[in-house]
Short mmCIF file of C-alpha atoms in Angstrom, two decimals:
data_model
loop_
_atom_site.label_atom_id
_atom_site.label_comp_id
_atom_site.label_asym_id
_atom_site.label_seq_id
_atom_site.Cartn_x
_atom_site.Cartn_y
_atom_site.Cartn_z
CA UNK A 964 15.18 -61.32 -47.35
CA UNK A 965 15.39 -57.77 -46.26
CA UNK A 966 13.06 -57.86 -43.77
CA UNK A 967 14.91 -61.12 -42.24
CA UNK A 968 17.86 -59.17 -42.25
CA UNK A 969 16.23 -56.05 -40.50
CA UNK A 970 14.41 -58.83 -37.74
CA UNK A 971 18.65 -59.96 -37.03
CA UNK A 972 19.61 -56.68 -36.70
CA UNK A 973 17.33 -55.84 -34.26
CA UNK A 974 17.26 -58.80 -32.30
CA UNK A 975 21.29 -57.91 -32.07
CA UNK A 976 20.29 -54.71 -31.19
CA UNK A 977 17.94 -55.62 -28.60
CA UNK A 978 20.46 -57.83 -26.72
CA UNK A 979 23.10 -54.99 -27.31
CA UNK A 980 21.13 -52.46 -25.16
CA UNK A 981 19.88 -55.56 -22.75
CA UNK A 982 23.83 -55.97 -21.57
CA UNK A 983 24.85 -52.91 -21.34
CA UNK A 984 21.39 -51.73 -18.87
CA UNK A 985 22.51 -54.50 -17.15
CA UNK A 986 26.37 -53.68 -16.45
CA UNK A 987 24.61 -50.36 -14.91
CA UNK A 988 22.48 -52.44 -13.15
CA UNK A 989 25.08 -54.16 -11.52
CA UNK A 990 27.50 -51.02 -11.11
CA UNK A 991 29.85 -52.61 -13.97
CA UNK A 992 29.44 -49.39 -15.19
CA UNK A 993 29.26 -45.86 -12.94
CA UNK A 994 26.15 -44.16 -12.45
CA UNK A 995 25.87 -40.99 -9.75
CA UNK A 996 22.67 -39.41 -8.64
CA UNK A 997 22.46 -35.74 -9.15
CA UNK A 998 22.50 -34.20 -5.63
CA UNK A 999 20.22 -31.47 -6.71
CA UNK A 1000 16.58 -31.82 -7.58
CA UNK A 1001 16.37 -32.86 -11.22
CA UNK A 1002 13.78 -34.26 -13.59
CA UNK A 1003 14.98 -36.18 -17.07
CA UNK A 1004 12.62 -36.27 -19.72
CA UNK A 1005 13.55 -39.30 -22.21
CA UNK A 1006 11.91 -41.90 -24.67
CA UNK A 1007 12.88 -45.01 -25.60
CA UNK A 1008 12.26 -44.89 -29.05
CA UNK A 1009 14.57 -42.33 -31.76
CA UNK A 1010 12.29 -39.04 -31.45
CA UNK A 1011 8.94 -37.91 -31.99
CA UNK A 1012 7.69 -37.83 -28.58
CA UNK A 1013 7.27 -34.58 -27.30
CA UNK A 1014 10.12 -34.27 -25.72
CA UNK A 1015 11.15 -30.06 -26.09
CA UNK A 1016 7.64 -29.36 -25.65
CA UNK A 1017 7.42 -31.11 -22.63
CA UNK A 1018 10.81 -29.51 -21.02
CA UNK A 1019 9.24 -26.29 -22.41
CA UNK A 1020 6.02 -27.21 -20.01
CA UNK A 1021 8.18 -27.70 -16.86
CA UNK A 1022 9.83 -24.80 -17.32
CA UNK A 1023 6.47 -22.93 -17.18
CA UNK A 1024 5.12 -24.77 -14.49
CA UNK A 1025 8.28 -24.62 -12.41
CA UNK A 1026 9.87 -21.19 -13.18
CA UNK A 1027 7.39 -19.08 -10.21
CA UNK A 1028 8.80 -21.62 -7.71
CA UNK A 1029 12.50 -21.98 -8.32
CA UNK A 1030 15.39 -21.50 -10.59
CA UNK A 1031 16.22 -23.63 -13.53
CA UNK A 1032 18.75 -25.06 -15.07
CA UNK A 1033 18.21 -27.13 -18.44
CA UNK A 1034 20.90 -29.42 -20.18
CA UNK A 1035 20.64 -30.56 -23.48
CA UNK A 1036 22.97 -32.12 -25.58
CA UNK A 1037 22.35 -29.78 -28.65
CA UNK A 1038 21.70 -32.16 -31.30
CA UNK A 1039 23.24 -31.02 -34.65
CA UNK A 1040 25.08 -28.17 -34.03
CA UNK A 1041 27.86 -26.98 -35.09
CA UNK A 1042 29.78 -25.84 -32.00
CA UNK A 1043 31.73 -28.43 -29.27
CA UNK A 1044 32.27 -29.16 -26.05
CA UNK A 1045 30.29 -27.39 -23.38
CA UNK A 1046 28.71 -24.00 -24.06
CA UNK A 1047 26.88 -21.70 -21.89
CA UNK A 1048 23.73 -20.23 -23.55
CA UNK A 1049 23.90 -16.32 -23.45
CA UNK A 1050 22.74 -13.35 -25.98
CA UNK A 1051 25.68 -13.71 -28.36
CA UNK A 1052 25.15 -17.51 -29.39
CA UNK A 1053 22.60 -18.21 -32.16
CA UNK A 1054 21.12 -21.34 -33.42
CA UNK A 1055 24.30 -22.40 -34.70
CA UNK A 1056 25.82 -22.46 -31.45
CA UNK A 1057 23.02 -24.34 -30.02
CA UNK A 1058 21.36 -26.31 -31.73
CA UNK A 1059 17.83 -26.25 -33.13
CA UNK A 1060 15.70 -26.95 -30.05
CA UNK A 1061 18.11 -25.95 -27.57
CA UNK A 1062 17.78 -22.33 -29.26
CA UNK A 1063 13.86 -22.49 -29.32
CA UNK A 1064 14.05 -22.93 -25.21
CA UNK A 1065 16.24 -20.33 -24.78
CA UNK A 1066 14.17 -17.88 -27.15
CA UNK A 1067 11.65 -18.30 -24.94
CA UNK A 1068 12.97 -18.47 -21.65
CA UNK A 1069 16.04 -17.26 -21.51
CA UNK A 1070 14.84 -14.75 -18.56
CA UNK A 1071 13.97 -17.73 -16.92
CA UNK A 1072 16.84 -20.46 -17.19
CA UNK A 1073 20.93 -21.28 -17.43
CA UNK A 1074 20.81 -23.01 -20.55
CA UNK A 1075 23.76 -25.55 -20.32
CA UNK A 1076 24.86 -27.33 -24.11
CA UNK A 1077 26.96 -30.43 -23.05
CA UNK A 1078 27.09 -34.06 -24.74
CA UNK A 1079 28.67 -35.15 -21.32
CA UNK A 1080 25.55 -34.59 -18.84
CA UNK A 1081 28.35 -35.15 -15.89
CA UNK A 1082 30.42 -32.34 -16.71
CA UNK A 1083 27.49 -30.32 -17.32
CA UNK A 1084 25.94 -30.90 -13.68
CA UNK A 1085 29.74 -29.80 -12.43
CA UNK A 1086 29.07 -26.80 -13.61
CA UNK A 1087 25.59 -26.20 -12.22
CA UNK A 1088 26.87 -27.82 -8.93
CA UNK A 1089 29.44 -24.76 -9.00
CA UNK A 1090 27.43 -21.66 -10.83
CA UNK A 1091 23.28 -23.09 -9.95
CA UNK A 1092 23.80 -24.51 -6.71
CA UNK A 1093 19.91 -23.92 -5.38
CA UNK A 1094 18.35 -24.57 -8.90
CA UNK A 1095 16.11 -27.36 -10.64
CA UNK A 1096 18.04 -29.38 -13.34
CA UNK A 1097 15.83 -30.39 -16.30
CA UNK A 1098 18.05 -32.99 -18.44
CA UNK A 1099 16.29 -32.65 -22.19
CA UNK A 1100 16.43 -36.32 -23.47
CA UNK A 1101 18.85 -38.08 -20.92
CA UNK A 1102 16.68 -41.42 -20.05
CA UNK A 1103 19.05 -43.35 -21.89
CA UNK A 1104 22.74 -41.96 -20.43
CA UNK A 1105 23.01 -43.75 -17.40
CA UNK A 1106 26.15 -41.90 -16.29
CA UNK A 1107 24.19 -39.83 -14.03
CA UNK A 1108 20.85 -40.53 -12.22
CA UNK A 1109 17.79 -37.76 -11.96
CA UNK A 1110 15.47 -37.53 -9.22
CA UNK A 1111 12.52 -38.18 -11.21
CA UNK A 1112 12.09 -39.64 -14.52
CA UNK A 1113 9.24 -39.21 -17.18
CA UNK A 1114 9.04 -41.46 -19.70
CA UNK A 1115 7.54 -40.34 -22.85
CA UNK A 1116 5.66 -42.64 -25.66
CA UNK A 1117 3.32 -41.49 -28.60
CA UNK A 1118 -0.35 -43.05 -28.24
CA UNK A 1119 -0.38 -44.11 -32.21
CA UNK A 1120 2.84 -45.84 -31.64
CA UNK A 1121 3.86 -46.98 -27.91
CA UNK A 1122 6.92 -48.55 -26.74
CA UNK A 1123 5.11 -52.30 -26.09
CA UNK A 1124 3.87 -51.94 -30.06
CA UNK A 1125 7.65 -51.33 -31.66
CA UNK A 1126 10.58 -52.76 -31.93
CA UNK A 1127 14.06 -52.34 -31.74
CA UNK A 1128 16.15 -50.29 -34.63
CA UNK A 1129 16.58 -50.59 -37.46
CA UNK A 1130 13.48 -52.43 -38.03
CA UNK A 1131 11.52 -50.08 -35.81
CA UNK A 1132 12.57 -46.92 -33.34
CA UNK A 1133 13.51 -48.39 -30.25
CA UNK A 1134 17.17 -47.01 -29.49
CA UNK A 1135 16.80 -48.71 -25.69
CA UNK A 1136 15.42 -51.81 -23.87
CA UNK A 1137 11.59 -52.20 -22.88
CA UNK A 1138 12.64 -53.18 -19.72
CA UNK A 1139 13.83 -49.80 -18.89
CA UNK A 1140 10.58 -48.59 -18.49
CA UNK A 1141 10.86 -49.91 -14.88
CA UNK A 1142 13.19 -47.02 -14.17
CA UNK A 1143 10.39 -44.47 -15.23
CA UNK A 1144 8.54 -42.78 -11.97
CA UNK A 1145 5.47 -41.05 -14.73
CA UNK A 1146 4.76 -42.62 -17.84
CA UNK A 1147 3.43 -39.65 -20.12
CA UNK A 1148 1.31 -40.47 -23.53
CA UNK A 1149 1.61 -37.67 -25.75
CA UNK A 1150 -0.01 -37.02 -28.56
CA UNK A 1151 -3.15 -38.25 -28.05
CA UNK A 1152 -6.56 -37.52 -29.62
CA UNK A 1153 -8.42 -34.57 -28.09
CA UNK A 1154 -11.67 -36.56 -28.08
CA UNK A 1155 -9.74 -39.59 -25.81
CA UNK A 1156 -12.54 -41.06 -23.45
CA UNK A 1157 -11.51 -42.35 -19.81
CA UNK A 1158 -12.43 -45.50 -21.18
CA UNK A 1159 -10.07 -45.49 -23.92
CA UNK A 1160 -7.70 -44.24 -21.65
CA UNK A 1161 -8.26 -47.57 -19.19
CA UNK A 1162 -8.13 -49.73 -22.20
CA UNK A 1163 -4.39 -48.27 -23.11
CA UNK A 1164 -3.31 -48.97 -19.82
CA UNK A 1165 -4.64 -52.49 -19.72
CA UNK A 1166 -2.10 -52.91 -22.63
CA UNK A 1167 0.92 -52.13 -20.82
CA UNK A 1168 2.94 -55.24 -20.04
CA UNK A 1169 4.84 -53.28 -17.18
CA UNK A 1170 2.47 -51.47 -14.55
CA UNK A 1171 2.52 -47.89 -13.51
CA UNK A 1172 1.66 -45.81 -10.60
CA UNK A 1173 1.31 -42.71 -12.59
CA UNK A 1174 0.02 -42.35 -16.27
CA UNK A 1175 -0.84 -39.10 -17.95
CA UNK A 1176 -2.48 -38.62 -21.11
CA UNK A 1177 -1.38 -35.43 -22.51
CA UNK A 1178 -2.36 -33.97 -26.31
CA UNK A 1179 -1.05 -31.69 -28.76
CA UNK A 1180 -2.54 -28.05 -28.39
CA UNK A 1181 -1.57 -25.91 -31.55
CA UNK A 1182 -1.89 -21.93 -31.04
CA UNK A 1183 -4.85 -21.02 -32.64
CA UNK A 1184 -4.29 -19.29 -36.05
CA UNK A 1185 -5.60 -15.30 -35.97
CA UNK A 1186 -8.75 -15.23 -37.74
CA UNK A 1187 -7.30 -12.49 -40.29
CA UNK A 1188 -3.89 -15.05 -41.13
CA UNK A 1189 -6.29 -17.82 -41.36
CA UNK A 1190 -8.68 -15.93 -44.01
CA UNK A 1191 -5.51 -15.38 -45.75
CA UNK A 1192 -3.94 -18.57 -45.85
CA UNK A 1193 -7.00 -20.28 -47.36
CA UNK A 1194 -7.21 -18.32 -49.97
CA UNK A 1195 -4.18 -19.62 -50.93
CA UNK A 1196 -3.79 -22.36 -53.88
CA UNK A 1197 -1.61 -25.26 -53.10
CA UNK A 1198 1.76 -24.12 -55.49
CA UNK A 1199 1.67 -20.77 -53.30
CA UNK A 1200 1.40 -22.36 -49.86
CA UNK A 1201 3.81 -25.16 -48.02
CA UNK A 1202 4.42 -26.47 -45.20
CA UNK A 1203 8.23 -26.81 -43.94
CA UNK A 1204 9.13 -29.27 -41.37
CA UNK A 1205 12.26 -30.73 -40.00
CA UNK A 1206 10.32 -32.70 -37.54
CA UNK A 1207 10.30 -36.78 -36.60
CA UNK A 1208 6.66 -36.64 -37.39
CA UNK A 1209 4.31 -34.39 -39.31
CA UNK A 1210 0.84 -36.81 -38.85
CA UNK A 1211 -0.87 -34.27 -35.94
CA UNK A 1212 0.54 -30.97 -37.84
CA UNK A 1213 -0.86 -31.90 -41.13
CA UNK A 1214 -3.96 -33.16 -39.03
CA UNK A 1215 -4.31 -29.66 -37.55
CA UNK A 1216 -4.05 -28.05 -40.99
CA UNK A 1217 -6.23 -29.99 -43.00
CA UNK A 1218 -8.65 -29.78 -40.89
CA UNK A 1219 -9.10 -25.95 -41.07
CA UNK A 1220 -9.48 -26.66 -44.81
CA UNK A 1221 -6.30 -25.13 -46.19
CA UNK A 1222 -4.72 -26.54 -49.08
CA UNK A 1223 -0.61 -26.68 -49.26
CA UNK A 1224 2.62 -28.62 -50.35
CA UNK A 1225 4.24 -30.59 -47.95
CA UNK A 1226 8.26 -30.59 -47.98
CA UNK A 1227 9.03 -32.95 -45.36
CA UNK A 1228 12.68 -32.66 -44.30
CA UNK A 1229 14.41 -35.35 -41.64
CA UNK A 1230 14.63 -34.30 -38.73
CA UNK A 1231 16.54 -31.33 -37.39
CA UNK A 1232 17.16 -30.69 -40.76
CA UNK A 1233 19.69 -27.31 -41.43
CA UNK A 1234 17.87 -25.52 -44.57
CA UNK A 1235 20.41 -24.88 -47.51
CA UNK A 1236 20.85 -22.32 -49.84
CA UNK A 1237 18.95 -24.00 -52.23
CA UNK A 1238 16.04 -25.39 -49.70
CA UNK A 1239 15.91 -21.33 -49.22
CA UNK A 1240 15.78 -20.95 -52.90
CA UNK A 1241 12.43 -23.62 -53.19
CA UNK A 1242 10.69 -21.96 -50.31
CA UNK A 1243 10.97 -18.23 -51.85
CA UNK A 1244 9.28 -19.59 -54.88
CA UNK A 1245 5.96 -20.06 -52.49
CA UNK A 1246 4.04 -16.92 -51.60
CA UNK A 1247 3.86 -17.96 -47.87
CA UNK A 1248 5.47 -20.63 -45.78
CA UNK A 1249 3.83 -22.80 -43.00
CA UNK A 1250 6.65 -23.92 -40.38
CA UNK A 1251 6.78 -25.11 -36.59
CA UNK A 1252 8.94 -23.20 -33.84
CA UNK A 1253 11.84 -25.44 -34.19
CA UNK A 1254 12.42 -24.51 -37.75
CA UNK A 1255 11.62 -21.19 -37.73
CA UNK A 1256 14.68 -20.51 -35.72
CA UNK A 1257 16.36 -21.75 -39.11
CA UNK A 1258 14.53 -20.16 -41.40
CA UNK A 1259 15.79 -16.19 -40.33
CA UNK A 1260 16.92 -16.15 -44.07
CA UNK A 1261 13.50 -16.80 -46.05
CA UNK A 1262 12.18 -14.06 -47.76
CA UNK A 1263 8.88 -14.62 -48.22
CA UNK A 1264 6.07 -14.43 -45.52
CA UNK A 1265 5.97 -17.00 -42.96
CA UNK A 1266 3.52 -18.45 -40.67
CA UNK A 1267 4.38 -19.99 -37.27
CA UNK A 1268 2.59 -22.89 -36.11
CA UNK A 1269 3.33 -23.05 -31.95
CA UNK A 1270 2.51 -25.87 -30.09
CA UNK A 1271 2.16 -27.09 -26.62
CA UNK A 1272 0.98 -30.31 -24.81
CA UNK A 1273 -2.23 -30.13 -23.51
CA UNK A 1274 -3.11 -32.82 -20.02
CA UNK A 1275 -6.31 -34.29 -20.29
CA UNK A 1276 -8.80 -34.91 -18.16
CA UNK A 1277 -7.97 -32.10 -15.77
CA UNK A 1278 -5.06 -33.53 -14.35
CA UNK A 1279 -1.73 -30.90 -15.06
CA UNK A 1280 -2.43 -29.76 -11.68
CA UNK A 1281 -2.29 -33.47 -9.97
CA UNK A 1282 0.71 -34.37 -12.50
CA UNK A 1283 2.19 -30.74 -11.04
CA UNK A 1284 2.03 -31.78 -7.21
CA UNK A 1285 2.59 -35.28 -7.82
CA UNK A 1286 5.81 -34.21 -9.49
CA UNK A 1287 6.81 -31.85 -6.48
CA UNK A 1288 6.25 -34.06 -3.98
CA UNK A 1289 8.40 -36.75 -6.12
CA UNK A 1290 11.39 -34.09 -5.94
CA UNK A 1291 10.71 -33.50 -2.09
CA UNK A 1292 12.73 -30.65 -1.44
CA UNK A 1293 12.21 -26.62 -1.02
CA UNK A 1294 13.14 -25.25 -4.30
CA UNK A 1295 14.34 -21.33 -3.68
CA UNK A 1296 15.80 -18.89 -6.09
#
């Protein structure tokens, strides 16, 4: 019975997100093209793509060429309306991933917080005039329309193998994927042979010019902070996320033999008081970027785990010029 429910309510779903694609389709409803060069990096599915990594990867291919601005809705935070990242605003302010970009880059960005992407470019059109826009998870508001869009889907769970919420994690319509100029599949296996790689792409119902296969590259541990994590028993070690999907962290971990707890939080998940008081009992604490910037409070020794998608088979520097020559303009600063 419940799953017959579930199969209704995405079926509803499905034809919910068909109709309203197609009022944009047919200008029913207003979409404008961004008159600057712009990329939007989107999924159709509820998270767990890659996406802030893969903003965070533009940014350092891009920044040497041109300025950059990057808006981002700022999922869960606390603040409204528009806000313009600068030293004074924390994670808060921000957001969770929002803040992790601009920890990083803030030498190298305007970091614009805005639910309404429209208002947003305004601004840039006003204060960035010259720059690259870089819209963080904005393939599914078709108020405005980027110059290139990259499409991102998981390799253990693509778009043409799930279905629509709540039964699985599609939040938009397959047939968007027509709108997508680079299909990127993240989170692939390091050991992915071109053969594998053909055989993927024979299973995608709509074709693409450009496909990338891109994995998940974890900083490598410092040999000293790895001889002292294993020697850690499982009630003194965990492992903290807030993330959509732990399967390639815990991967990563267990294979370097360490033993820990697991305390899985949903995603973008703000740490309480007493999720502070749990940790503390641990004599060390495993965590990604994106929590750490939540974690400023935690008493006990931490360990960052950084991350960064990793192109396979040689091709970053063919995805980078395809890319440019996709925006064709002259970026300047």
């Amino acid at each position: 019975m419940k799953s017959m429910v579930f199969y209704l309510l995405a079926k509803a779903y499905q034809s919910v997100v068909f109709i309203r694609n197609y009022f944009y389709d047919i200008g029913l409803l207003a979409s404008v093209q961004v008159n600057q060069p712009s990329i939007c990096v989107g999924n159709l599915s509820i998270g767990g793509t890659g996406k802030t990594p893969m903003v965070e990867k533009l940014i350092t291919m891009f920044k040497a060429q041109c300025s950059i601005a990057v808006v981002t809705r700022g999922y869960k935070r606390e603040s409204t309306g528009m806000i313009i990242a600068d030293k004074k605003h924390g994670v808060k302010d921000l957001g969770d991933e929002p803040f992790q970009i601009w920890k990083k880059f803030q030498s190298d960005i305007a970091l614009i917080i805005d639910a309404n992407r429209t208002r947003a470019v305004n601004y840039i059109y006003q204060k960035h005039p010259n720059c690259l826009i870089l819209f963080d998870d904005a393939f599914q508001h078709r108020k405005i329309r980027a110059t290139v869009n990259l499409l991102l889907t998981t390799f253990g769970n693509p778009f043409f193998k799930d279905d629509y919420l709540p039964k699985g994690s599609l939040r938009d319509h397959k047939n968007q994927t027509a709108r997508a100029d680079f299909l990127l599949i993240t989170k692939c296996p390091q050991s992915l042979t071109l053969i594998d790689a053909e055989r993927f792409k024979s299973e995608l119902k709509t074709p693409f010019d450009q496909v990338y296969f891109c994995s998940l590259q974890y900083e490598e541990i410092r040999p000293e902070n790895l001889e002292e994590l294993c020697s850690y028993q499982k009630n003194e070690l965990a492992l903290a996320t807030g993330l959509a999907s732990t399967e390639e962290l815990e991967a990563y971990l267990n294979g370097m033999n360490l033993n820990y707890t697991l305390l899985k939080f949903p995603d973008h998940h703000n740490y309480t008081v007493k999720d502070l008081e749990t940790l503390n009992t641990f004599k060390c604490v495993l965590t990604t970027e994106k929590d750490e910037v939540k974690l400023s409070n935690l008493k006990t020794k931490m360990q960052v785990i950084k991350v960064a998608h990793h192109f396979l088979f040689n091709q970053e520097s063919e995805f980078f010029e395809k890319i440019s020559a996709k925006l064709n303009v002259n970026l300047t600063q």
